[in-house]
Structure formats: C-alpha cells, structure tokens
Amino acid sequence: MPDLDALIHAIPKAELHLHIEGTLEPGLMFELARRNRVTLAYDSVDAVRRAYVFSDLQSFLDIYYAACSVLRLEQDFYDLAWAYLERAAAQNVQRAEIFFDPQTHTHRGVPLEAVTSGLHRALQDGQDRFGISSALILCFLRHLSADSAMSTLREALHYRHAFIAVGLDSSEVGHPPEKFRAVFETALGEGLLTVAHAGEEGPPAYVWQALDALHVRRVDHGVRCLEDPALVERLVAEQIPLTVCPLSNVKLRVVPTLARHPLKQMLERGLRATVNSDDPAYFGGYVEDNLRAAGAALDLSRDDVVTLARNSFEASFLPSEDKLRILQQLEATV
Ligand code: HPA
Ligand code: ZN
C-alpha cells in the first residue's frame, strides 16, 4: 500500500515504548564485544539473527539480557542510544520516551553513572543534531525484589535530572504491580511520572493494579485488557493510553499472527492505543515498520494511522505547548 506507507513515513511520530537495550543491533553488538573483549555465544551476525526465534517473553529475555554483557562503558551506552536516534530521525520520530534497565547493568558491576550519563548525553546530542525531543524512563526489573528496586531508585535519584518517569518491565507473570507499590509511591513523591508493563502476558488484574497501586499514566502493552469489559470501560472513560507493540506481540506469541492482532478493535472500542516498537533489534522493526506491518495486516485506514500518530503525541509526557505545536504540524501534513 504505497499511499498508506508514504503517509506513515511522512507524519511526525512519537515512540513511547522502546527499551534502549532492545535497540542493540547485531552489528553494534559485535563491535562492542570486540572493543570490550567480551565473548559472545554467536560467531556471526547471521547466527545472532537465527537465534531470534522466541516462544514467549522469557525465551526472549534470556537472550536479551545475555546480549547486554557487551555494554560496559559510558561510551557504549552513548553509541547504543546514538544508533537508535539515527534510525528514529530517518523515520520522522519527533519524540522518544525511552526505557532503560539500570539493574541489568549495575548487577554486572557497571556504574549507574556510566549508564545514565552515556544515554543522557546521546539524547541531548540527538536534540541538537536531529531535533528529536526525548526523555528517559527508568524501569525496574520485576523479577528482582522490591528492595532491589527501592535501592536502585534511591541511587538513581543522584541522577534525577536524567529521567522523567519510572516503569516496570521483565518477566510479568508472578510479579504483579502490587509488589512495587512502595517503590512507586516513593517515585511519585519525588515528582516522577509512572508507567508499567501490564497485560502483555499477565492477566487484566495486573492492569487494574498498575492503575490503582502504581498510579500509571500509561499502560505498556495492555492488550489483554480486552478480556475484561469493565477494564476496557475504565480505560476508555479515563482515556488511559496503551503503548501497543504489534511486531513484539507476534514475535513473543502474545497474538498468533499480525492479522489477528487486536489493534484495530482497540481503536474501534475507543481505547487510546499507540503503536510502538518495544525491542526493534529483536522483533523486526522500528516504529514506522510496526505501523506499516500493522497497516497492511489489519487494513488500517488513513484515519486510523493519523489517529495513532495523534494518540502518540497526546499520550506523551511532552509539555502541553509542545504537544499542541506538533499536533498542528501533524494536521498540516495530512
Ligand atoms: N516485556 C517485558 N519486559 C521487557 C520487554 C517486554 O516486552 N522488552 C524488554 N523488556
Ligand atoms: Zn516493553
């Protein structure tokens, strides 16, 4: 659909669900492995790509955390984020709210300062070079303890200028949002915004908890909300954004095929869905690729695509005057 693809490319877009560690492309993985003398379990870029066949979230996370071993120095985090920003600029991404997982790195002995300053410096340069406005969201690994999350938050408050929100990711089932209530209360008390992965593999009850115990402004994934009509009603009434990741959902077998993805149904029900890329180096594409693939598989209309782009800015944490300016620009493009 060349017309729809041209529109998808041309419109300004916001990326709201992207793990920076999930943008580590095999080429950069090998370069960093060489630089840092880290031995990888693969002997070529092709071998890496062949390994990217997942049966569920955990089978992906095992490979994803192992790959992070190549990230050691401040410059590595800078290079990782810079490579993402180059791709984002080429896809007309104007705003990126980016997750990072400090515990994945501090648990290997990497100083938190190297992580935050490398990422932060790249994002500042991305604003200067590409005009991409961006912000970091610090995610806690939910398979680790609430105490570990709390001490991570306390340490991260030394770099409070570098992030605007906290989130929750990693293995969902068995680690309900409720487990992190106290950590999120502390974060809210520090003026941080909150988001959480919920309703990807976990049940609708986890989405309710993310709303009520963690006071999230957005739900990351949230696709399983459709199993609970009362939850859908609430999400619609409160216009809580859902950061949906279509290609991720197929790769991690949350849905059987893209043609059966509930995105279109979500829009029809009045949910404020956005389209995002999650871990693009692993799942087959960045935000534009997700929009194109979903557009083709679900027969999305031009209006659907514009709604998704509009939703992405409305759901962003941009100041309202910036939102307004970009939304006007969006209307002018279509
Ligand atoms: N879900 C949970 N944790 C994650 C994901 C995801 O899709 N990607 C990276 N960490
Ligand atoms: Zn995610």
JSON list of C-alpha atoms in Angstrom, two decimals, residues 18-250:
[
{"chain": "A", "resi": 18, "resn": "LEU", "atom": "CA", "xyz": [11.16, 1.38, 23.39]},
{"chain": "A", "resi": 19, "resn": "HIS", "atom": "CA", "xyz": [13.77, -0.39, 25.51]},
{"chain": "A", "resi": 20, "resn": "ILE", "atom": "CA", "xyz": [17.12, 1.12, 24.62]},
{"chain": "A", "resi": 21, "resn": "GLU", "atom": "CA", "xyz": [18.78, -2.25, 25.30]},
{"chain": "A", "resi": 22, "resn": "GLY", "atom": "CA", "xyz": [16.36, -3.69, 22.73]},
{"chain": "A", "resi": 23, "resn": "THR", "atom": "CA", "xyz": [17.82, -1.46, 20.00]},
{"chain": "A", "resi": 24, "resn": "LEU", "atom": "CA", "xyz": [21.19, -3.25, 20.15]},
{"chain": "A", "resi": 25, "resn": "GLU", "atom": "CA", "xyz": [21.56, -4.39, 16.54]},
{"chain": "A", "resi": 26, "resn": "PRO", "atom": "CA", "xyz": [23.82, -7.42, 15.92]},
{"chain": "A", "resi": 27, "resn": "GLY", "atom": "CA", "xyz": [26.42, -5.26, 14.11]},
{"chain": "A", "resi": 28, "resn": "LEU", "atom": "CA", "xyz": [26.92, -2.97, 17.11]},
{"chain": "A", "resi": 29, "resn": "MET", "atom": "CA", "xyz": [26.79, -6.00, 19.43]},
{"chain": "A", "resi": 30, "resn": "PHE", "atom": "CA", "xyz": [29.83, -7.46, 17.66]},
{"chain": "A", "resi": 31, "resn": "GLU", "atom": "CA", "xyz": [31.64, -4.12, 17.58]},
{"chain": "A", "resi": 32, "resn": "LEU", "atom": "CA", "xyz": [31.16, -3.61, 21.33]},
{"chain": "A", "resi": 33, "resn": "ALA", "atom": "CA", "xyz": [32.12, -7.23, 22.05]},
{"chain": "A", "resi": 34, "resn": "ARG", "atom": "CA", "xyz": [35.40, -6.64, 20.20]},
{"chain": "A", "resi": 35, "resn": "ARG", "atom": "CA", "xyz": [36.01, -3.29, 21.92]},
{"chain": "A", "resi": 36, "resn": "ASN", "atom": "CA", "xyz": [35.35, -4.69, 25.37]},
{"chain": "A", "resi": 37, "resn": "ARG", "atom": "CA", "xyz": [36.81, -8.18, 24.80]},
{"chain": "A", "resi": 38, "resn": "VAL", "atom": "CA", "xyz": [33.54, -9.90, 25.61]},
{"chain": "A", "resi": 39, "resn": "THR", "atom": "CA", "xyz": [32.94, -13.36, 24.17]},
{"chain": "A", "resi": 40, "resn": "LEU", "atom": "CA", "xyz": [29.55, -13.80, 22.54]},
{"chain": "A", "resi": 41, "resn": "ALA", "atom": "CA", "xyz": [27.69, -17.10, 22.15]},
{"chain": "A", "resi": 42, "resn": "TYR", "atom": "CA", "xyz": [27.45, -16.47, 18.36]},
{"chain": "A", "resi": 43, "resn": "ASP", "atom": "CA", "xyz": [30.14, -16.38, 15.68]},
{"chain": "A", "resi": 44, "resn": "SER", "atom": "CA", "xyz": [28.38, -14.14, 13.14]},
{"chain": "A", "resi": 45, "resn": "VAL", "atom": "CA", "xyz": [25.63, -11.58, 12.68]},
{"chain": "A", "resi": 46, "resn": "ASP", "atom": "CA", "xyz": [23.67, -14.24, 10.78]},
{"chain": "A", "resi": 47, "resn": "ALA", "atom": "CA", "xyz": [23.98, -16.65, 13.68]},
{"chain": "A", "resi": 48, "resn": "VAL", "atom": "CA", "xyz": [22.61, -13.97, 16.01]},
{"chain": "A", "resi": 49, "resn": "ARG", "atom": "CA", "xyz": [19.62, -13.37, 13.77]},
{"chain": "A", "resi": 50, "resn": "ARG", "atom": "CA", "xyz": [18.96, -17.11, 13.51]},
{"chain": "A", "resi": 51, "resn": "ALA", "atom": "CA", "xyz": [18.80, -17.26, 17.32]},
{"chain": "A", "resi": 52, "resn": "TYR", "atom": "CA", "xyz": [15.97, -14.72, 17.42]},
{"chain": "A", "resi": 53, "resn": "VAL", "atom": "CA", "xyz": [13.11, -17.19, 17.43]},
{"chain": "A", "resi": 54, "resn": "PHE", "atom": "CA", "xyz": [11.11, -16.89, 20.64]},
{"chain": "A", "resi": 55, "resn": "SER", "atom": "CA", "xyz": [8.40, -19.00, 22.22]},
{"chain": "A", "resi": 56, "resn": "ASP", "atom": "CA", "xyz": [7.34, -16.45, 24.86]},
{"chain": "A", "resi": 57, "resn": "LEU", "atom": "CA", "xyz": [8.55, -13.40, 26.80]},
{"chain": "A", "resi": 58, "resn": "GLN", "atom": "CA", "xyz": [11.04, -15.33, 28.96]},
{"chain": "A", "resi": 59, "resn": "SER", "atom": "CA", "xyz": [12.74, -17.02, 25.99]},
{"chain": "A", "resi": 60, "resn": "PHE", "atom": "CA", "xyz": [13.38, -13.54, 24.58]},
{"chain": "A", "resi": 61, "resn": "LEU", "atom": "CA", "xyz": [14.51, -12.01, 27.88]},
{"chain": "A", "resi": 62, "resn": "ASP", "atom": "CA", "xyz": [17.17, -14.72, 28.35]},
{"chain": "A", "resi": 63, "resn": "ILE", "atom": "CA", "xyz": [18.82, -13.78, 25.04]},
{"chain": "A", "resi": 64, "resn": "TYR", "atom": "CA", "xyz": [18.29, -10.04, 25.52]},
{"chain": "A", "resi": 65, "resn": "TYR", "atom": "CA", "xyz": [19.94, -9.91, 28.97]},
{"chain": "A", "resi": 66, "resn": "ALA", "atom": "CA", "xyz": [22.87, -12.03, 27.73]},
{"chain": "A", "resi": 67, "resn": "ALA", "atom": "CA", "xyz": [23.50, -9.59, 24.86]},
{"chain": "A", "resi": 68, "resn": "CYS", "atom": "CA", "xyz": [23.68, -6.69, 27.32]},
{"chain": "A", "resi": 69, "resn": "SER", "atom": "CA", "xyz": [27.03, -8.06, 28.55]},
{"chain": "A", "resi": 70, "resn": "VAL", "atom": "CA", "xyz": [28.76, -6.11, 25.74]},
{"chain": "A", "resi": 71, "resn": "LEU", "atom": "CA", "xyz": [27.63, -2.79, 27.27]},
{"chain": "A", "resi": 72, "resn": "ARG", "atom": "CA", "xyz": [30.25, -1.71, 29.81]},
{"chain": "A", "resi": 73, "resn": "LEU", "atom": "CA", "xyz": [31.45, 1.88, 29.42]},
{"chain": "A", "resi": 74, "resn": "GLU", "atom": "CA", "xyz": [29.74, 5.24, 29.24]},
{"chain": "A", "resi": 75, "resn": "GLN", "atom": "CA", "xyz": [30.66, 5.46, 25.55]},
{"chain": "A", "resi": 76, "resn": "ASP", "atom": "CA", "xyz": [28.92, 2.12, 24.85]},
{"chain": "A", "resi": 77, "resn": "PHE", "atom": "CA", "xyz": [25.64, 3.49, 26.19]},
{"chain": "A", "resi": 78, "resn": "TYR", "atom": "CA", "xyz": [26.18, 6.67, 24.19]},
{"chain": "A", "resi": 79, "resn": "ASP", "atom": "CA", "xyz": [26.80, 4.67, 20.99]},
{"chain": "A", "resi": 80, "resn": "LEU", "atom": "CA", "xyz": [23.74, 2.49, 21.62]},
{"chain": "A", "resi": 81, "resn": "ALA", "atom": "CA", "xyz": [21.42, 5.49, 22.04]},
{"chain": "A", "resi": 82, "resn": "TRP", "atom": "CA", "xyz": [23.04, 7.36, 19.15]},
{"chain": "A", "resi": 83, "resn": "ALA", "atom": "CA", "xyz": [22.47, 4.44, 16.77]},
{"chain": "A", "resi": 84, "resn": "TYR", "atom": "CA", "xyz": [18.80, 4.44, 17.80]},
{"chain": "A", "resi": 85, "resn": "LEU", "atom": "CA", "xyz": [18.44, 8.20, 17.30]},
{"chain": "A", "resi": 86, "resn": "GLU", "atom": "CA", "xyz": [19.85, 7.97, 13.77]},
{"chain": "A", "resi": 87, "resn": "ARG", "atom": "CA", "xyz": [17.20, 5.41, 12.89]},
{"chain": "A", "resi": 88, "resn": "ALA", "atom": "CA", "xyz": [14.48, 7.40, 14.64]},
{"chain": "A", "resi": 89, "resn": "ALA", "atom": "CA", "xyz": [15.41, 10.56, 12.72]},
{"chain": "A", "resi": 90, "resn": "ALA", "atom": "CA", "xyz": [15.20, 8.64, 9.43]},
{"chain": "A", "resi": 91, "resn": "GLN", "atom": "CA", "xyz": [11.63, 7.63, 10.35]},
{"chain": "A", "resi": 92, "resn": "ASN", "atom": "CA", "xyz": [10.42, 11.11, 11.34]},
{"chain": "A", "resi": 93, "resn": "VAL", "atom": "CA", "xyz": [10.24, 10.34, 15.03]},
{"chain": "A", "resi": 94, "resn": "GLN", "atom": "CA", "xyz": [9.98, 13.68, 16.79]},
{"chain": "A", "resi": 95, "resn": "ARG", "atom": "CA", "xyz": [9.61, 12.49, 20.35]},
{"chain": "A", "resi": 96, "resn": "ALA", "atom": "CA", "xyz": [11.06, 9.40, 22.03]},
{"chain": "A", "resi": 97, "resn": "GLU", "atom": "CA", "xyz": [10.39, 8.34, 25.62]},
{"chain": "A", "resi": 98, "resn": "ILE", "atom": "CA", "xyz": [12.93, 5.62, 26.17]},
{"chain": "A", "resi": 99, "resn": "PHE", "atom": "CA", "xyz": [13.13, 2.86, 28.79]},
{"chain": "A", "resi": 100, "resn": "PHE", "atom": "CA", "xyz": [16.40, 1.78, 30.32]},
{"chain": "A", "resi": 101, "resn": "ASP", "atom": "CA", "xyz": [17.02, -1.08, 32.76]},
{"chain": "A", "resi": 102, "resn": "PRO", "atom": "CA", "xyz": [19.69, 0.05, 35.25]},
{"chain": "A", "resi": 103, "resn": "GLN", "atom": "CA", "xyz": [19.68, -3.22, 37.22]},
{"chain": "A", "resi": 104, "resn": "THR", "atom": "CA", "xyz": [20.69, -5.20, 34.10]},
{"chain": "A", "resi": 105, "resn": "HIS", "atom": "CA", "xyz": [23.92, -3.22, 34.17]},
{"chain": "A", "resi": 106, "resn": "THR", "atom": "CA", "xyz": [24.59, -2.42, 37.83]},
{"chain": "A", "resi": 107, "resn": "HIS", "atom": "CA", "xyz": [24.23, -6.13, 38.68]},
{"chain": "A", "resi": 108, "resn": "ARG", "atom": "CA", "xyz": [27.22, -6.77, 36.37]},
{"chain": "A", "resi": 109, "resn": "GLY", "atom": "CA", "xyz": [29.29, -4.08, 38.05]},
{"chain": "A", "resi": 110, "resn": "VAL", "atom": "CA", "xyz": [28.64, -1.27, 35.57]},
{"chain": "A", "resi": 111, "resn": "PRO", "atom": "CA", "xyz": [28.31, 2.03, 37.47]},
{"chain": "A", "resi": 112, "resn": "LEU", "atom": "CA", "xyz": [24.87, 3.64, 37.23]},
{"chain": "A", "resi": 113, "resn": "GLU", "atom": "CA", "xyz": [26.61, 6.88, 36.33]},
{"chain": "A", "resi": 114, "resn": "ALA", "atom": "CA", "xyz": [28.05, 5.32, 33.13]},
{"chain": "A", "resi": 115, "resn": "VAL", "atom": "CA", "xyz": [24.58, 4.18, 32.08]},
{"chain": "A", "resi": 116, "resn": "THR", "atom": "CA", "xyz": [22.71, 7.40, 32.79]},
{"chain": "A", "resi": 117, "resn": "SER", "atom": "CA", "xyz": [25.33, 9.82, 31.54]},
{"chain": "A", "resi": 118, "resn": "GLY", "atom": "CA", "xyz": [26.03, 7.89, 28.31]},
{"chain": "A", "resi": 119, "resn": "LEU", "atom": "CA", "xyz": [22.32, 7.75, 27.48]},
{"chain": "A", "resi": 120, "resn": "HIS", "atom": "CA", "xyz": [21.59, 11.29, 28.61]},
{"chain": "A", "resi": 121, "resn": "ARG", "atom": "CA", "xyz": [24.47, 12.77, 26.62]},
{"chain": "A", "resi": 122, "resn": "ALA", "atom": "CA", "xyz": [23.34, 10.98, 23.44]},
{"chain": "A", "resi": 123, "resn": "LEU", "atom": "CA", "xyz": [19.78, 12.22, 23.87]},
{"chain": "A", "resi": 124, "resn": "GLN", "atom": "CA", "xyz": [20.98, 15.79, 24.29]},
{"chain": "A", "resi": 125, "resn": "ASP", "atom": "CA", "xyz": [23.09, 15.47, 21.12]},
{"chain": "A", "resi": 126, "resn": "GLY", "atom": "CA", "xyz": [20.06, 13.94, 19.36]},
{"chain": "A", "resi": 127, "resn": "GLN", "atom": "CA", "xyz": [18.04, 17.04, 20.20]},
{"chain": "A", "resi": 128, "resn": "ASP", "atom": "CA", "xyz": [20.80, 19.28, 18.77]},
{"chain": "A", "resi": 129, "resn": "ARG", "atom": "CA", "xyz": [21.54, 17.22, 15.66]},
{"chain": "A", "resi": 130, "resn": "PHE", "atom": "CA", "xyz": [18.12, 15.83, 14.69]},
{"chain": "A", "resi": 131, "resn": "GLY", "atom": "CA", "xyz": [15.65, 17.96, 16.65]},
{"chain": "A", "resi": 132, "resn": "ILE", "atom": "CA", "xyz": [14.35, 14.82, 18.38]},
{"chain": "A", "resi": 133, "resn": "SER", "atom": "CA", "xyz": [12.89, 15.63, 21.76]},
{"chain": "A", "resi": 134, "resn": "SER", "atom": "CA", "xyz": [13.42, 12.75, 24.16]},
{"chain": "A", "resi": 135, "resn": "ALA", "atom": "CA", "xyz": [13.34, 11.59, 27.76]},
{"chain": "A", "resi": 136, "resn": "LEU", "atom": "CA", "xyz": [14.37, 8.55, 29.75]},
{"chain": "A", "resi": 137, "resn": "ILE", "atom": "CA", "xyz": [12.14, 6.24, 31.81]},
{"chain": "A", "resi": 138, "resn": "LEU", "atom": "CA", "xyz": [13.91, 4.16, 34.43]},
{"chain": "A", "resi": 139, "resn": "CYS", "atom": "CA", "xyz": [12.47, 0.64, 34.55]},
{"chain": "A", "resi": 140, "resn": "PHE", "atom": "CA", "xyz": [12.68, -1.76, 37.46]},
{"chain": "A", "resi": 141, "resn": "LEU", "atom": "CA", "xyz": [13.14, -5.44, 36.67]},
{"chain": "A", "resi": 142, "resn": "ARG", "atom": "CA", "xyz": [10.07, -7.03, 38.19]},
{"chain": "A", "resi": 143, "resn": "HIS", "atom": "CA", "xyz": [11.68, -10.49, 38.54]},
{"chain": "A", "resi": 144, "resn": "LEU", "atom": "CA", "xyz": [14.01, -8.91, 41.14]},
{"chain": "A", "resi": 145, "resn": "SER", "atom": "CA", "xyz": [12.87, -7.89, 44.62]},
{"chain": "A", "resi": 146, "resn": "ALA", "atom": "CA", "xyz": [11.04, -4.72, 45.62]},
{"chain": "A", "resi": 147, "resn": "ASP", "atom": "CA", "xyz": [14.04, -3.97, 47.89]},
{"chain": "A", "resi": 148, "resn": "SER", "atom": "CA", "xyz": [16.37, -4.08, 44.91]},
{"chain": "A", "resi": 149, "resn": "ALA", "atom": "CA", "xyz": [14.05, -1.71, 43.04]},
{"chain": "A", "resi": 150, "resn": "MET", "atom": "CA", "xyz": [13.96, 0.65, 46.01]},
{"chain": "A", "resi": 151, "resn": "SER", "atom": "CA", "xyz": [17.74, 0.80, 46.35]},
{"chain": "A", "resi": 152, "resn": "THR", "atom": "CA", "xyz": [18.05, 1.31, 42.58]},
{"chain": "A", "resi": 153, "resn": "LEU", "atom": "CA", "xyz": [15.61, 4.22, 42.81]},
{"chain": "A", "resi": 154, "resn": "ARG", "atom": "CA", "xyz": [17.49, 5.77, 45.73]},
{"chain": "A", "resi": 155, "resn": "GLU", "atom": "CA", "xyz": [20.79, 5.58, 43.88]},
{"chain": "A", "resi": 156, "resn": "ALA", "atom": "CA", "xyz": [19.20, 6.89, 40.68]},
{"chain": "A", "resi": 157, "resn": "LEU", "atom": "CA", "xyz": [17.89, 9.96, 42.50]},
{"chain": "A", "resi": 158, "resn": "HIS", "atom": "CA", "xyz": [21.51, 11.23, 42.35]},
{"chain": "A", "resi": 159, "resn": "TYR", "atom": "CA", "xyz": [20.85, 11.48, 38.58]},
{"chain": "A", "resi": 160, "resn": "ARG", "atom": "CA", "xyz": [17.31, 12.78, 38.92]},
{"chain": "A", "resi": 161, "resn": "HIS", "atom": "CA", "xyz": [17.85, 15.29, 36.07]},
{"chain": "A", "resi": 162, "resn": "ALA", "atom": "CA", "xyz": [18.38, 12.42, 33.62]},
{"chain": "A", "resi": 163, "resn": "PHE", "atom": "CA", "xyz": [14.93, 10.75, 33.76]},
{"chain": "A", "resi": 164, "resn": "ILE", "atom": "CA", "xyz": [11.30, 11.80, 34.00]},
{"chain": "A", "resi": 165, "resn": "ALA", "atom": "CA", "xyz": [9.45, 8.63, 34.94]},
{"chain": "A", "resi": 166, "resn": "VAL", "atom": "CA", "xyz": [9.76, 5.11, 36.29]},
{"chain": "A", "resi": 167, "resn": "GLY", "atom": "CA", "xyz": [8.40, 1.93, 34.76]},
{"chain": "A", "resi": 168, "resn": "LEU", "atom": "CA", "xyz": [8.23, -1.81, 35.30]},
{"chain": "A", "resi": 169, "resn": "ASP", "atom": "CA", "xyz": [9.41, -4.49, 32.88]},
{"chain": "A", "resi": 170, "resn": "SER", "atom": "CA", "xyz": [10.84, -8.03, 32.56]},
{"chain": "A", "resi": 171, "resn": "SER", "atom": "CA", "xyz": [9.00, -11.30, 33.42]},
{"chain": "A", "resi": 172, "resn": "GLU", "atom": "CA", "xyz": [5.41, -10.31, 34.09]},
{"chain": "A", "resi": 173, "resn": "VAL", "atom": "CA", "xyz": [3.56, -13.40, 35.32]},
{"chain": "A", "resi": 174, "resn": "GLY", "atom": "CA", "xyz": [4.09, -13.98, 39.05]},
{"chain": "A", "resi": 175, "resn": "HIS", "atom": "CA", "xyz": [5.36, -10.42, 39.58]},
{"chain": "A", "resi": 176, "resn": "PRO", "atom": "CA", "xyz": [2.23, -8.26, 39.94]},
{"chain": "A", "resi": 177, "resn": "PRO", "atom": "CA", "xyz": [2.42, -4.47, 40.04]},
{"chain": "A", "resi": 178, "resn": "GLU", "atom": "CA", "xyz": [1.29, -4.56, 43.68]},
{"chain": "A", "resi": 179, "resn": "LYS", "atom": "CA", "xyz": [4.78, -5.89, 44.59]},
{"chain": "A", "resi": 180, "resn": "PHE", "atom": "CA", "xyz": [6.20, -2.45, 43.71]},
{"chain": "A", "resi": 181, "resn": "ARG", "atom": "CA", "xyz": [3.60, -0.21, 45.36]},
{"chain": "A", "resi": 182, "resn": "ALA", "atom": "CA", "xyz": [6.01, 1.31, 47.90]},
{"chain": "A", "resi": 183, "resn": "VAL", "atom": "CA", "xyz": [8.75, 1.96, 45.31]},
{"chain": "A", "resi": 184, "resn": "PHE", "atom": "CA", "xyz": [6.29, 3.73, 43.01]},
{"chain": "A", "resi": 185, "resn": "GLU", "atom": "CA", "xyz": [4.93, 5.76, 45.94]},
{"chain": "A", "resi": 186, "resn": "THR", "atom": "CA", "xyz": [8.46, 6.96, 46.64]},
{"chain": "A", "resi": 187, "resn": "ALA", "atom": "CA", "xyz": [8.98, 7.77, 42.95]},
{"chain": "A", "resi": 188, "resn": "LEU", "atom": "CA", "xyz": [5.69, 9.71, 42.81]},
{"chain": "A", "resi": 189, "resn": "GLY", "atom": "CA", "xyz": [6.77, 11.60, 45.93]},
{"chain": "A", "resi": 190, "resn": "GLU", "atom": "CA", "xyz": [9.90, 12.67, 44.03]},
{"chain": "A", "resi": 191, "resn": "GLY", "atom": "CA", "xyz": [7.75, 14.10, 41.25]},
{"chain": "A", "resi": 192, "resn": "LEU", "atom": "CA", "xyz": [8.41, 11.25, 38.83]},
{"chain": "A", "resi": 193, "resn": "LEU", "atom": "CA", "xyz": [5.67, 10.03, 36.48]},
{"chain": "A", "resi": 194, "resn": "THR", "atom": "CA", "xyz": [4.82, 6.33, 36.43]},
{"chain": "A", "resi": 195, "resn": "VAL", "atom": "CA", "xyz": [4.14, 3.71, 33.74]},
{"chain": "A", "resi": 196, "resn": "ALA", "atom": "CA", "xyz": [4.20, -0.10, 33.85]},
{"chain": "A", "resi": 197, "resn": "HIS", "atom": "CA", "xyz": [4.14, -3.09, 31.55]},
{"chain": "A", "resi": 198, "resn": "ALA", "atom": "CA", "xyz": [0.87, -4.87, 32.27]},
{"chain": "A", "resi": 199, "resn": "GLY", "atom": "CA", "xyz": [-1.47, -7.13, 30.33]},
{"chain": "A", "resi": 200, "resn": "GLU", "atom": "CA", "xyz": [1.19, -8.40, 27.92]},
{"chain": "A", "resi": 201, "resn": "GLU", "atom": "CA", "xyz": [1.40, -11.97, 29.27]},
{"chain": "A", "resi": 202, "resn": "GLY", "atom": "CA", "xyz": [-0.15, -11.07, 32.64]},
{"chain": "A", "resi": 203, "resn": "PRO", "atom": "CA", "xyz": [-3.92, -11.01, 33.29]},
{"chain": "A", "resi": 204, "resn": "PRO", "atom": "CA", "xyz": [-6.24, -7.97, 33.25]},
{"chain": "A", "resi": 205, "resn": "ALA", "atom": "CA", "xyz": [-5.95, -7.89, 37.09]},
{"chain": "A", "resi": 206, "resn": "TYR", "atom": "CA", "xyz": [-2.37, -6.64, 36.63]},
{"chain": "A", "resi": 207, "resn": "VAL", "atom": "CA", "xyz": [-3.66, -3.71, 34.56]},
{"chain": "A", "resi": 208, "resn": "TRP", "atom": "CA", "xyz": [-6.11, -2.79, 37.34]},
{"chain": "A", "resi": 209, "resn": "GLN", "atom": "CA", "xyz": [-3.22, -2.94, 39.82]},
{"chain": "A", "resi": 210, "resn": "ALA", "atom": "CA", "xyz": [-0.98, -0.80, 37.63]},
{"chain": "A", "resi": 211, "resn": "LEU", "atom": "CA", "xyz": [-3.71, 1.84, 37.63]},
{"chain": "A", "resi": 212, "resn": "ASP", "atom": "CA", "xyz": [-4.70, 1.64, 41.29]},
{"chain": "A", "resi": 213, "resn": "ALA", "atom": "CA", "xyz": [-1.47, 0.69, 43.08]},
{"chain": "A", "resi": 214, "resn": "LEU", "atom": "CA", "xyz": [1.12, 2.36, 40.83]},
{"chain": "A", "resi": 215, "resn": "HIS", "atom": "CA", "xyz": [-0.98, 5.30, 39.51]},
{"chain": "A", "resi": 216, "resn": "VAL", "atom": "CA", "xyz": [0.36, 4.83, 35.99]},
{"chain": "A", "resi": 217, "resn": "ARG", "atom": "CA", "xyz": [-0.20, 7.49, 33.31]},
{"chain": "A", "resi": 218, "resn": "ARG", "atom": "CA", "xyz": [0.10, 4.87, 30.58]},
{"chain": "A", "resi": 219, "resn": "VAL", "atom": "CA", "xyz": [-0.09, 1.09, 30.39]},
{"chain": "A", "resi": 220, "resn": "ASP", "atom": "CA", "xyz": [2.68, -0.57, 28.38]},
{"chain": "A", "resi": 221, "resn": "HIS", "atom": "CA", "xyz": [1.20, -3.27, 26.11]},
{"chain": "A", "resi": 222, "resn": "GLY", "atom": "CA", "xyz": [-2.17, -3.73, 27.89]},
{"chain": "A", "resi": 223, "resn": "VAL", "atom": "CA", "xyz": [-3.56, -5.87, 25.06]},
{"chain": "A", "resi": 224, "resn": "ARG", "atom": "CA", "xyz": [-5.07, -8.41, 27.46]},
{"chain": "A", "resi": 225, "resn": "CYS", "atom": "CA", "xyz": [-7.41, -5.69, 28.79]},
{"chain": "A", "resi": 226, "resn": "LEU", "atom": "CA", "xyz": [-9.84, -6.87, 26.10]},
{"chain": "A", "resi": 227, "resn": "GLU", "atom": "CA", "xyz": [-10.60, -9.94, 28.22]},
{"chain": "A", "resi": 228, "resn": "ASP", "atom": "CA", "xyz": [-12.24, -7.71, 30.86]},
{"chain": "A", "resi": 229, "resn": "PRO", "atom": "CA", "xyz": [-15.13, -5.47, 29.69]},
{"chain": "A", "resi": 230, "resn": "ALA", "atom": "CA", "xyz": [-15.14, -3.43, 32.94]},
{"chain": "A", "resi": 231, "resn": "LEU", "atom": "CA", "xyz": [-11.45, -2.71, 32.48]},
{"chain": "A", "resi": 232, "resn": "VAL", "atom": "CA", "xyz": [-11.96, -1.64, 28.87]},
{"chain": "A", "resi": 233, "resn": "GLU", "atom": "CA", "xyz": [-14.74, 0.65, 30.04]},
{"chain": "A", "resi": 234, "resn": "ARG", "atom": "CA", "xyz": [-12.44, 2.28, 32.58]},
{"chain": "A", "resi": 235, "resn": "LEU", "atom": "CA", "xyz": [-9.52, 2.67, 30.16]},
{"chain": "A", "resi": 236, "resn": "VAL", "atom": "CA", "xyz": [-11.85, 4.28, 27.63]},
{"chain": "A", "resi": 237, "resn": "ALA", "atom": "CA", "xyz": [-13.54, 6.53, 30.20]},
{"chain": "A", "resi": 238, "resn": "GLU", "atom": "CA", "xyz": [-10.21, 7.76, 31.57]},
{"chain": "A", "resi": 239, "resn": "GLN", "atom": "CA", "xyz": [-8.53, 7.70, 28.14]},
{"chain": "A", "resi": 240, "resn": "ILE", "atom": "CA", "xyz": [-5.52, 5.89, 29.61]},
{"chain": "A", "resi": 241, "resn": "PRO", "atom": "CA", "xyz": [-3.02, 5.39, 26.78]},
{"chain": "A", "resi": 242, "resn": "LEU", "atom": "CA", "xyz": [-1.88, 1.88, 25.88]},
{"chain": "A", "resi": 243, "resn": "THR", "atom": "CA", "xyz": [1.54, 1.56, 24.25]},
{"chain": "A", "resi": 244, "resn": "VAL", "atom": "CA", "xyz": [0.88, -1.34, 21.90]},
{"chain": "A", "resi": 245, "resn": "CYS", "atom": "CA", "xyz": [3.77, -3.12, 20.13]},
{"chain": "A", "resi": 246, "resn": "PRO", "atom": "CA", "xyz": [2.39, -5.21, 17.25]},
{"chain": "A", "resi": 247, "resn": "LEU", "atom": "CA", "xyz": [5.56, -6.90, 15.95]},
{"chain": "A", "resi": 248, "resn": "SER", "atom": "CA", "xyz": [6.68, -7.69, 19.50]},
{"chain": "A", "resi": 249, "resn": "ASN", "atom": "CA", "xyz": [3.31, -9.29, 20.24]},
{"chain": "A", "resi": 250, "resn": "VAL", "atom": "CA", "xyz": [3.70, -11.60, 17.25]}
]
